[in-house]
Coordinates of C-alpha atoms and ligand atoms in Angstrom, one line a residue:
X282 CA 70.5 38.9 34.9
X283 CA 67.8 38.3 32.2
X284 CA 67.5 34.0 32.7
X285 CA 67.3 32.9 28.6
X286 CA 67.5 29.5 28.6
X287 CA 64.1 27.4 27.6
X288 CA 63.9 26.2 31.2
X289 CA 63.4 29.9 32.5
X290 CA 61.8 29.1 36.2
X291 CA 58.3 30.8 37.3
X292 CA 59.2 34.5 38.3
X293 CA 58.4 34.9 42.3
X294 CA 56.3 37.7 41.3
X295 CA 53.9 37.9 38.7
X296 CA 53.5 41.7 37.2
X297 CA 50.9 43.2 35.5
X298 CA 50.6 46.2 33.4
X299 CA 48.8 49.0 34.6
X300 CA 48.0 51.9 31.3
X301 CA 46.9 55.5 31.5
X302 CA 46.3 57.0 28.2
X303 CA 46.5 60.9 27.4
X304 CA 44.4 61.2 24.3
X305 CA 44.9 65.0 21.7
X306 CA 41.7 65.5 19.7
X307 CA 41.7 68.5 17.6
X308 CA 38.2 70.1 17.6
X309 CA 36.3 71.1 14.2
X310 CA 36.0 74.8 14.4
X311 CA 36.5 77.4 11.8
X312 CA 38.5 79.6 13.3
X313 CA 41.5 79.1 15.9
X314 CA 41.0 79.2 19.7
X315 CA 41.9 82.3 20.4
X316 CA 42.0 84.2 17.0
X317 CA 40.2 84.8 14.3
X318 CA 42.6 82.6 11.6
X319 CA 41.2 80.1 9.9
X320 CA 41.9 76.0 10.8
X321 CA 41.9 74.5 7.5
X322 CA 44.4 71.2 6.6
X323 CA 46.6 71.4 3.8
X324 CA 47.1 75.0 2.7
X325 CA 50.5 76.9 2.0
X326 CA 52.7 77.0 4.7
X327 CA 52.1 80.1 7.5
X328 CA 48.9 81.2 5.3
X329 CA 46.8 81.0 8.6
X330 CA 48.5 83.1 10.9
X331 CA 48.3 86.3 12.2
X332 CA 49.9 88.0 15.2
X333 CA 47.9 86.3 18.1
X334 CA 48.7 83.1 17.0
X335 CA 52.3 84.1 15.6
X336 CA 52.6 85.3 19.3
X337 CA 53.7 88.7 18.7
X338 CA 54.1 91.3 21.3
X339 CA 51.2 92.7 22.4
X340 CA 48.3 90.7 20.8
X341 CA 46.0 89.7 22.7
X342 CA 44.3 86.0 22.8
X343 CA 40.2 86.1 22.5
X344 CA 38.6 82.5 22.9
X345 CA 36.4 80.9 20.4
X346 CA 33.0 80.2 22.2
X347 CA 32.5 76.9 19.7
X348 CA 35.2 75.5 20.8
X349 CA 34.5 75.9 24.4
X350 CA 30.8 74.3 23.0
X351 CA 32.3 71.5 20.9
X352 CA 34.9 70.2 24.0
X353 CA 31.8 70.7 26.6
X354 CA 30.1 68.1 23.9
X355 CA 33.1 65.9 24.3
X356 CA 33.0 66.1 28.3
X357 CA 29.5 65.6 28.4
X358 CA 29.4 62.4 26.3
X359 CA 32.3 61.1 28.6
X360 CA 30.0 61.6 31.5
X361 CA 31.6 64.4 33.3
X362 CA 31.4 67.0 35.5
X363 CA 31.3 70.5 33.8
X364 CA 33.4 72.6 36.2
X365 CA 31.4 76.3 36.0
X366 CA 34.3 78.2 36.3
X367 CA 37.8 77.1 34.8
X368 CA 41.1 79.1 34.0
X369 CA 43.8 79.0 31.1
X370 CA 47.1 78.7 32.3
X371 CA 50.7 79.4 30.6
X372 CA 52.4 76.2 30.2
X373 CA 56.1 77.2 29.6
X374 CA 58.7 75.1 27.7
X375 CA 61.0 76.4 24.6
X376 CA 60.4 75.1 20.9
X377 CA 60.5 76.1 17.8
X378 CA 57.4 75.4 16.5
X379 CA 55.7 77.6 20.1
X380 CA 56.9 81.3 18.8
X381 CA 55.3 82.5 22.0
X382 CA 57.1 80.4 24.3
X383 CA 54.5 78.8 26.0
X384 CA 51.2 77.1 25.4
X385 CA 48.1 78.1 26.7
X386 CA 46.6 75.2 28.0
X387 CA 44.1 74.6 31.3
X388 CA 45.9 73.1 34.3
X389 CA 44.9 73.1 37.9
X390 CA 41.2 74.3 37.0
X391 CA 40.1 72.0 34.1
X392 CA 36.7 72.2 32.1
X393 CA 35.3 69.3 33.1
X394 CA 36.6 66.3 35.2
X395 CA 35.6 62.8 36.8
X396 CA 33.6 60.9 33.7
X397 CA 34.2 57.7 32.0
X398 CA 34.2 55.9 28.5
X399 CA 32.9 52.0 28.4
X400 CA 35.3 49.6 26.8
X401 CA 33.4 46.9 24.1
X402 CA 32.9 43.5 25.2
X403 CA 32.3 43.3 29.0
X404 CA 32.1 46.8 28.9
X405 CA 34.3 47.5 32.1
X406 CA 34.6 51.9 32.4
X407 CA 37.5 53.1 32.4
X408 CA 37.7 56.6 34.8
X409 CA 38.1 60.3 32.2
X410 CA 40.3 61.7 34.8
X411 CA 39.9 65.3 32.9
X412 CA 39.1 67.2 29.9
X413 CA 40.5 70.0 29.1
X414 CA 41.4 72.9 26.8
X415 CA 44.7 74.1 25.0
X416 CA 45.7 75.2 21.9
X417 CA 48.2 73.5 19.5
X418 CA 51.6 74.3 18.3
X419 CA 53.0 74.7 15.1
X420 CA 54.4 72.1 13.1
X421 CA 58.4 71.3 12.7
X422 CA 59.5 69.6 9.2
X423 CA 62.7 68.3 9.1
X424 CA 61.7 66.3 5.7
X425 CA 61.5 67.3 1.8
X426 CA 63.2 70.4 1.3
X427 CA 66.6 70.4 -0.7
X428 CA 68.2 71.4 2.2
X429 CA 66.9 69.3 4.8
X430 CA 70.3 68.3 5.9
X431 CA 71.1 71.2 7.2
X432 CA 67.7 73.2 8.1
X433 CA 64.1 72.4 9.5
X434 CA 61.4 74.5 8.6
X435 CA 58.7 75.9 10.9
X436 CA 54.5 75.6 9.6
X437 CA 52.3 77.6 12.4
X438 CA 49.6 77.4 10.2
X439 CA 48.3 75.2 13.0
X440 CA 49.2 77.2 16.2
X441 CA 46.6 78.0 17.9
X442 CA 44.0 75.6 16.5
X443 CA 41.8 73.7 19.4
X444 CA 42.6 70.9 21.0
X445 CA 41.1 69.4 24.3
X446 CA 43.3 66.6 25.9
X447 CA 41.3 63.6 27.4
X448 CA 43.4 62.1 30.3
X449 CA 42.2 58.9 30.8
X450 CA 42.3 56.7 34.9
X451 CA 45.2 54.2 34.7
X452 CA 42.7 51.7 34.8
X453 CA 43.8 49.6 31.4
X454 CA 45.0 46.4 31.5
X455 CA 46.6 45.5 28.8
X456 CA 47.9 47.1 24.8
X457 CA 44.2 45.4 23.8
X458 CA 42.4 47.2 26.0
X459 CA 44.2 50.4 25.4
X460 CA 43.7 49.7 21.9
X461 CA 39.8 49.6 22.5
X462 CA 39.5 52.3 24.5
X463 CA 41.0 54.3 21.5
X464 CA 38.6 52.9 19.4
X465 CA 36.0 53.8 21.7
X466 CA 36.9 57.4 22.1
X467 CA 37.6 57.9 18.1
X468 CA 34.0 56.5 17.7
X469 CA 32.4 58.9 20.6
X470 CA 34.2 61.5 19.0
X471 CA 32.9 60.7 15.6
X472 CA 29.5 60.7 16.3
X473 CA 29.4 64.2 17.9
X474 CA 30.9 65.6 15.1
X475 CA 33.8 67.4 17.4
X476 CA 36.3 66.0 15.3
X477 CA 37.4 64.1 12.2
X478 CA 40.1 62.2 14.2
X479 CA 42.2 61.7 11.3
X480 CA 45.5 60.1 13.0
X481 CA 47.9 61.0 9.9
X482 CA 47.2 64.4 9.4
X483 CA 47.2 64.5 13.7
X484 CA 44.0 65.6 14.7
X485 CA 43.7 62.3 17.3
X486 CA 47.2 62.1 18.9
X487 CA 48.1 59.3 21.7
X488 CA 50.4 59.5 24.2
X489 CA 50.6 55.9 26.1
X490 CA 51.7 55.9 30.3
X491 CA 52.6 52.3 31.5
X492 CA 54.1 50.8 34.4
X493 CA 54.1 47.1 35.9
X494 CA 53.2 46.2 39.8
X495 CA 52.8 42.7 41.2
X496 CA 49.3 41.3 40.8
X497 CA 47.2 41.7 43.5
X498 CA 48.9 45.1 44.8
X499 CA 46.9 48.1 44.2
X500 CA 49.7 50.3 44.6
X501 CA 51.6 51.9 41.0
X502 CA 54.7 51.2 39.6
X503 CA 56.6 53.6 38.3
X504 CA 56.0 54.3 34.5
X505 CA 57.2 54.8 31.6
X506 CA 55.3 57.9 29.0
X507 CA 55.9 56.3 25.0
X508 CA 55.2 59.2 22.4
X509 CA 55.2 59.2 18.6
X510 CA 52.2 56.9 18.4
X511 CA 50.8 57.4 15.1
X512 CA 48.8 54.9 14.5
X513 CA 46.1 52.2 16.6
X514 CA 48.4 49.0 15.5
X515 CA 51.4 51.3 17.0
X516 CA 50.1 52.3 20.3
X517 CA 49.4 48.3 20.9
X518 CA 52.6 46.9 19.8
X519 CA 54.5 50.2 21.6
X520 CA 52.5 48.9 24.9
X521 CA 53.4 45.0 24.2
X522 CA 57.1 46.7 23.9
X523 CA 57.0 48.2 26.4
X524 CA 55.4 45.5 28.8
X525 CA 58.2 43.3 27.7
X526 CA 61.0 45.4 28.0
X527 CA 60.1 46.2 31.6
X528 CA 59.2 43.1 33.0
X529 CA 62.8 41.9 31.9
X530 CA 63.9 44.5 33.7
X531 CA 62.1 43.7 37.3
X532 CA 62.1 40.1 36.6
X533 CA 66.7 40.5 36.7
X534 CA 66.1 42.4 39.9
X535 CA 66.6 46.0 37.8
X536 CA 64.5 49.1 38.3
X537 CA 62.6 51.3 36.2
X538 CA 62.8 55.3 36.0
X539 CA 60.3 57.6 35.2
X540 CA 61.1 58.2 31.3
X541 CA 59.6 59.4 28.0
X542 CA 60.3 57.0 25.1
X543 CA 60.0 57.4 21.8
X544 CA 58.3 54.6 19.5
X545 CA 60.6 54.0 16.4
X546 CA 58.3 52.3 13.8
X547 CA 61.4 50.8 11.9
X548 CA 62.9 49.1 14.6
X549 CA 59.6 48.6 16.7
X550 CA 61.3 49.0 19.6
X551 CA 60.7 52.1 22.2
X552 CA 63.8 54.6 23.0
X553 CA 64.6 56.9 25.8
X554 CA 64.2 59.9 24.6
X555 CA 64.4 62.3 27.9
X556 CA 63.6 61.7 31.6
X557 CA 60.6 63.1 32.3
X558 CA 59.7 66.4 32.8
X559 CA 57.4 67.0 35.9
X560 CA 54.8 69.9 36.1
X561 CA 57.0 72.3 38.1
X562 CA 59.4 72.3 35.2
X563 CA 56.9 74.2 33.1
X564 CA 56.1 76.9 35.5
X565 CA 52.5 76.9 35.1
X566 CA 50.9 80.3 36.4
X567 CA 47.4 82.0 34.9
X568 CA 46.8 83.4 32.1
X569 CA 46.6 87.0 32.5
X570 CA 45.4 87.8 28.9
X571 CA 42.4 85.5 29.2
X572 CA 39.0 85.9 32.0
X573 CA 38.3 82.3 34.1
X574 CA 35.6 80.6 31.7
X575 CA 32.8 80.5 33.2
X576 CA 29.8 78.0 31.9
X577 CA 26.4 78.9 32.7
X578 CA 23.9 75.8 33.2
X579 CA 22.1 77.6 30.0
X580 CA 24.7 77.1 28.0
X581 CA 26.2 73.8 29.1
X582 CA 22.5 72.5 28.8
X583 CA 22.6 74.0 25.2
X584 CA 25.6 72.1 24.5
X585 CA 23.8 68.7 25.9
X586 CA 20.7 69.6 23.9
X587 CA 22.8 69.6 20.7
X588 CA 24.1 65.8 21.6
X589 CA 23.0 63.1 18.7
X590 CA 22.2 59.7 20.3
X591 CA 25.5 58.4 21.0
X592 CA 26.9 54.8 20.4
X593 CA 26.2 52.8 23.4
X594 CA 22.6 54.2 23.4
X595 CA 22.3 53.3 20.3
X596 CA 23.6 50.2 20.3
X597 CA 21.3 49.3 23.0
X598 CA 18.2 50.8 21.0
X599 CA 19.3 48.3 17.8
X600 CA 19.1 45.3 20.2
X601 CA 15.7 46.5 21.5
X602 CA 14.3 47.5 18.4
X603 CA 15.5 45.1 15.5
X604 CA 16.5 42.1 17.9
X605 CA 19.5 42.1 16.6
X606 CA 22.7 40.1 18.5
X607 CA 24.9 42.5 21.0
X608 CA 28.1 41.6 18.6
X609 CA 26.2 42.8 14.9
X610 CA 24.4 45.8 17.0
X611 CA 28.4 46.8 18.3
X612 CA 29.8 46.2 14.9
X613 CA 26.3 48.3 13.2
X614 CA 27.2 51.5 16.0
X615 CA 30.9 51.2 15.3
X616 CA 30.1 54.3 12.9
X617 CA 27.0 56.8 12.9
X618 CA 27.5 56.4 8.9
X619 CA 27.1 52.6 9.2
X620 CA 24.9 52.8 11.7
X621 CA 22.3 55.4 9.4
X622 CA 22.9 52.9 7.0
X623 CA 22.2 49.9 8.6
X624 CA 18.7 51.5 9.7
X625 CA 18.0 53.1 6.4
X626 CA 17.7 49.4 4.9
X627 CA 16.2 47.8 7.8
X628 CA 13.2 50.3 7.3
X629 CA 12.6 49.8 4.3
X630 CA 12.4 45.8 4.8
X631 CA 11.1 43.7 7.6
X632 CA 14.1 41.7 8.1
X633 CA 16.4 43.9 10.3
X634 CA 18.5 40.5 10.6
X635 CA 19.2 39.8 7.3
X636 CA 20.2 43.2 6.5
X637 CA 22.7 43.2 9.5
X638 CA 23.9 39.8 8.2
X639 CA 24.1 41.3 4.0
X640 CA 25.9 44.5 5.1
X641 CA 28.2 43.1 7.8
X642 CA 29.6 40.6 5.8
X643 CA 28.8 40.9 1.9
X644 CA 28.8 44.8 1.9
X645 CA 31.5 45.9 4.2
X646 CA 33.7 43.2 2.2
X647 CA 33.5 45.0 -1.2
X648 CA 33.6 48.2 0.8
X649 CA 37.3 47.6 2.4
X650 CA 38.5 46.1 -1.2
X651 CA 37.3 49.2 -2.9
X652 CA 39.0 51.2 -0.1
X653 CA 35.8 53.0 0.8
X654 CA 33.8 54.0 3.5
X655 CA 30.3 53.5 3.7
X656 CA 29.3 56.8 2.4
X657 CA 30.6 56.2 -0.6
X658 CA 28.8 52.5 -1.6
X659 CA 27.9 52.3 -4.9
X660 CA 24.6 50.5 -3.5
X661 CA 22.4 52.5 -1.7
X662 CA 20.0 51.1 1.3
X663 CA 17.0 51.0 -1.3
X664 CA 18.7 49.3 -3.5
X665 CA 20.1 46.4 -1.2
X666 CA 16.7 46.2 0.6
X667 CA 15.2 45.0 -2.6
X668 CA 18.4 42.4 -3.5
X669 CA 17.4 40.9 0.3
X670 CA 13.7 41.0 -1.0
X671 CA 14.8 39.1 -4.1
X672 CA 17.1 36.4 -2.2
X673 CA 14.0 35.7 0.7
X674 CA 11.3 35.6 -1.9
X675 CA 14.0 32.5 -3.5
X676 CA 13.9 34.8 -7.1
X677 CA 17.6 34.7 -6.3
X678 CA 19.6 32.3 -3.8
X679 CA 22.0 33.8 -1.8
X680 CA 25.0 32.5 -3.8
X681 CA 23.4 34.3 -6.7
X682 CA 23.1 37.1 -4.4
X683 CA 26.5 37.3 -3.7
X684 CA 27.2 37.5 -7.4
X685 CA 24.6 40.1 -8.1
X686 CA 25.6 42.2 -5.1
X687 CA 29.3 42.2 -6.3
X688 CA 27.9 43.3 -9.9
X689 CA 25.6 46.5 -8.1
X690 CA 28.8 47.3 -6.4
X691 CA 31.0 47.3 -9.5
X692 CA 28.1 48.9 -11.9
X693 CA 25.9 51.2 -9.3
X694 CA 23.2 49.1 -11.0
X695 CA 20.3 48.2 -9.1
X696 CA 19.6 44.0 -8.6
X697 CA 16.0 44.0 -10.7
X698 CA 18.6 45.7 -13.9
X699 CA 21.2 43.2 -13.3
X700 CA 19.1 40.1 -13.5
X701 CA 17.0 41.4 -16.4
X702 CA 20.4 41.8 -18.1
X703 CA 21.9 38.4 -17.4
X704 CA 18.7 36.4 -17.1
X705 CA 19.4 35.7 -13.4
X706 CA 17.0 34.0 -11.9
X707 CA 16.7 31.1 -9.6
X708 CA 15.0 27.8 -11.1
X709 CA 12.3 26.9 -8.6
X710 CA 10.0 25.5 -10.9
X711 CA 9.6 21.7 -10.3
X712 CA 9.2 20.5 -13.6
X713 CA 12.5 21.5 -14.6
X714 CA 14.0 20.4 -11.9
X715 CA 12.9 17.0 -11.8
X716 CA 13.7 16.6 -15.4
X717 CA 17.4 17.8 -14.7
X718 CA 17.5 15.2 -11.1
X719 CA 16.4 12.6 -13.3
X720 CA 18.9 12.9 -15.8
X721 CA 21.9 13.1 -13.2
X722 CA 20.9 10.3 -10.8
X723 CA 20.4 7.7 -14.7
X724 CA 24.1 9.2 -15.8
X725 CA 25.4 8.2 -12.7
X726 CA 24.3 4.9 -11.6
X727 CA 27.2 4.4 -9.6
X728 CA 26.7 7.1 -7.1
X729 CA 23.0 6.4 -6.6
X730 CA 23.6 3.0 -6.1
X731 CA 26.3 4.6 -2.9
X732 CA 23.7 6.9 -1.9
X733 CA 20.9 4.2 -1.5
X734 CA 23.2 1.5 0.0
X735 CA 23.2 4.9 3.0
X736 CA 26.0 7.0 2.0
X737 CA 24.4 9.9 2.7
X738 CA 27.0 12.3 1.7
X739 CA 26.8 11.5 -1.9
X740 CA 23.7 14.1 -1.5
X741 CA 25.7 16.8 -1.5
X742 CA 27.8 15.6 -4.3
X743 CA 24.3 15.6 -6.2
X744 CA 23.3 19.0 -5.3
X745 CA 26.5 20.3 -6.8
X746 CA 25.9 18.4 -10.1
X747 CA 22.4 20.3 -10.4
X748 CA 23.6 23.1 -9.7
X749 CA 26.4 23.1 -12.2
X750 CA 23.8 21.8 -15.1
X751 CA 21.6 24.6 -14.3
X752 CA 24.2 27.0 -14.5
X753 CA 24.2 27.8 -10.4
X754 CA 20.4 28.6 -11.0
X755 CA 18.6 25.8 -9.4
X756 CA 17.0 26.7 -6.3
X757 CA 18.9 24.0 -3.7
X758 CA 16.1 23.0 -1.5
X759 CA 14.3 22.4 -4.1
X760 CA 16.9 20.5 -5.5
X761 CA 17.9 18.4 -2.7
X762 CA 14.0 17.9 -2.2
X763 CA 13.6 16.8 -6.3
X764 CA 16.9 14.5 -5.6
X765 CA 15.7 12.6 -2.3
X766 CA 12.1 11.9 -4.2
X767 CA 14.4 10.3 -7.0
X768 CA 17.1 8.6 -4.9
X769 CA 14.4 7.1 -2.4
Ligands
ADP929 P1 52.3 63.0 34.9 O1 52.6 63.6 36.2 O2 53.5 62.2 34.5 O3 51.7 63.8 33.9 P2 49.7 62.1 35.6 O4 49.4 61.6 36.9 O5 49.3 63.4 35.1 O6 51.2 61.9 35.3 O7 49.1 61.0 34.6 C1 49.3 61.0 33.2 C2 48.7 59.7 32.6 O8 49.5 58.6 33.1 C3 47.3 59.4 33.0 O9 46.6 58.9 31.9 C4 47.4 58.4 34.1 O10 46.3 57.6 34.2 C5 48.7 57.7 33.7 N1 49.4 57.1 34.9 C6 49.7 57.8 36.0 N2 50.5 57.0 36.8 C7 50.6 55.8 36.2 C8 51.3 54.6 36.5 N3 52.0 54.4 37.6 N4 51.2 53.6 35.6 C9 50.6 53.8 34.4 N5 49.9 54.9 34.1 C10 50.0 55.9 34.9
ZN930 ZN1 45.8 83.7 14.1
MG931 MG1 50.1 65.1 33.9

């Protein structure tokens, strides 16, 4: 039995969790897999069909050559092995949204196999057991219609679009580092423009494996599959779920079975949904309608040839190039957007640091209150180049910065029209400054007095009566300068 009480004794065994993610990314193309039907989001129901992918009798499947293209892309970055011969297969299983009653998918002959995708941080790899081809089914909605008690309707608008399925080593150790590699992948796939990833309209799908085994065995439990994963924050607390639920179950002396679970958002909590299905159950056998695929070193060299510099490289280049720190440089790469970005300003000024520091924190803060992605700031490179000019040059100080970046954000103004406008501009002058110390430190006699008797802290309390008399516009070294000439 489960022991509750507060003085629970140390478990003879100590598990861990051992994760194996199988990742769905739905590939960019124009056109279906094996048909000529178009794969856009969003339009009326069973618009994009036709009698391939509506698996009537006697059509017959052709495949899309970009798609083969955009998943070699995805192998390649993952650092595998393009296998030069591979072979569709009919996975077989009955649903409503699969009008032809099976899925062709790539089984015993994948496209490529044995890469690997490097988590952040340490940057341990985790093994790509495969990537392969398939195509996807229709969609089921049980929601929205007046009669949605009694009926579910059927979209196939997206049978037959591409997908490839990245199977990922069970070589995760925990819902963190499955949420990272997740992260990692989205990025990868990002950058080579394969796919848009977009979780909530399903083109990036998650299916999480996880079992438990003693630490120190190198042996496998057996696991559990959780499904219904829709989002990043989901797959990790599904995993923590799941982690939980089974070591309760090992820890009382239970066992575990082989099992897909559903994750049910609501409750956050994982259900049984079926035991699982093993590979004989869908009588896999070869497509007859469709030839092996076979890659020439021509054409998977094309497909290499057409790969941007991808994240990792290019993290690595930012550290060599603009001396930035490993953690700015990961954050900078996390998108190619951010990334372009990040360079476009850092060209145009010769300190690469600052500009990591004035988009990573300032830039990206107005950018997640406005809801928008990098693409869409109001400020372009240029423009913030020349606000980082204006703050190292001390016209502004970077409190005023803050304020005048804030204002370019809201008005798509540039700094130099903003500061015109509201006579910005720092106080630097000495004179002035000196006039407005002298005045503060004869007002207030009584903290001068604290100051010189060596409470040193009274200096900041100084500073901050400058800078309100000056309307934030006093320079502060020069302040604190003018102020320890007249305290002294
Ligand atoms: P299945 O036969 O259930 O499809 P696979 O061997 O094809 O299982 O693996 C599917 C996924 O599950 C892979 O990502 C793999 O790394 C992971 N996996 C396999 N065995 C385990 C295990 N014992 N614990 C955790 N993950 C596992
Ligand atoms: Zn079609
Ligand atoms: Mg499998």
């Amino acid at each position: 039995m489960a022991v509750t009480t507060s003085q629970k004794p140390e478990p003879a065994v100590k598990y861990e969790p051992v994760i194996g993610l199988e990742v769905h990314v739905q590939l960019q193309t124009q056109s279906k897999i094996f048909c000529a039907c178009s794969t856009r989001f969003g339009d009326p129901p069973n618009s994009n069909t036709c009698p391939v992918c509506l698996g009537l009798p006697g059509a017959l499947p052709v495949l899309n050559r970009e798609a083969v293209t955009m998943a070699m892309k995805a192998a390649l970055a993952l650092h595998c092995a393009i296998n030069p011969r591979s072979r569709f297969a009919r996975k077989n299983y009955f649903y409503p949204d699969l009008p032809k009653g099976y899925q062709i998918s790539q089984y015993d002959e994948p496209l490529a196999e044995h890469g690997w995708l490097e988590l952040s941080g340490a940057r341990r790899k985790i093994g790509a057991t495969r990537v392969h081809l398939e195509e996807d089914a229709g969609k089921s909605l049980h929601e929205g219609f007046p009669d949605s008690e009694e009926k579910s309707y059927i979209d196939l608008n997206r049978a037959g679009v591409p997908l490839i399925e990245i199977v990922s080593e069970p070589d995760l150790r925990s819902p963190e580092e499955a949420y990272d590699y997740l992260t990692r992948l989205k990025t990868l796939m990002l950058y080579l423009g394969v796919s848009d990833c977009n979780m909530e309209e399903g083109s990036l799908r998650c299916d999480a494996n996880v079992s438990l085994r003693p630490v120190g065995s190198s042996g496998l439990g057996v696991k559990t599959e959780v499904k219904n994963l829709n989002s990043f924050k989901f797959l990790e607390r599904a995993l923590a779920y799941e982690i939980e639920r089974q070591t309760q179950i090992l820890e009382s002396g239970g066992q575990i079975f082989q099992q897909t679970r559903l994750w049910d958002s609501r409750e956050q909590k994982t259900f049984g949904m079926r035991t699982k299905e093993f590979a004989h159950d869908y009588r896999y056998f070869p497509e007859p309608d469709l030839l092996p695929v076979e890659i020439s070193e021509a054409w998977k060299e094309e497909a290499r040839g057409s790969l941007p510099e991808l994240p990792d490289a290019r993290r690595d280049r930012l550290i060599a190039q603009y001396h930035l720190a490993a953690f700015d440089a990961d954050q900078l790469t996390s998108s190619r957007d951010l990334a372009d970005y990040f360079e476009a300003t850092a060209r145009d000024l010769n300190q690469p640091k600052l500009a990591a520091n004035w988009i990573l924190s300032e830039l990206l803060h107005l950018l997640n209150e406005a809801g928008r992605e990098i693409t869409e700031s109001p400020v372009s490179p240029g423009h913030l180049a020349e606000l980082i000019r204006m703050i190292d040059d001390r016209t502004l100080s970077g409190r005023m910065g803050k304020d005048v970046l804030a204002e370019m954000f809201r008005a798509g103004r540039p700094a130099s029209a903003i500061i015109a406008e509201q006579g910005l501009r720092q106080i630097s002058d000495q004179e002035h400054i000196a006039k407005v110390v002298h005045e503060i430190v004869a007002a207030n006699p009584r903290q001068a007095e604290q100051y010189r008797k060596g409470k040193t802290a009274t200096l900041g309390w100084f500073i901050g009566q400058v800078m309100k008399a000056t309307g934030g516009q006093a320079n502060p070294q020069a302040a604190r300068e003018a102020l320890e000439k007249e305290l002294a």
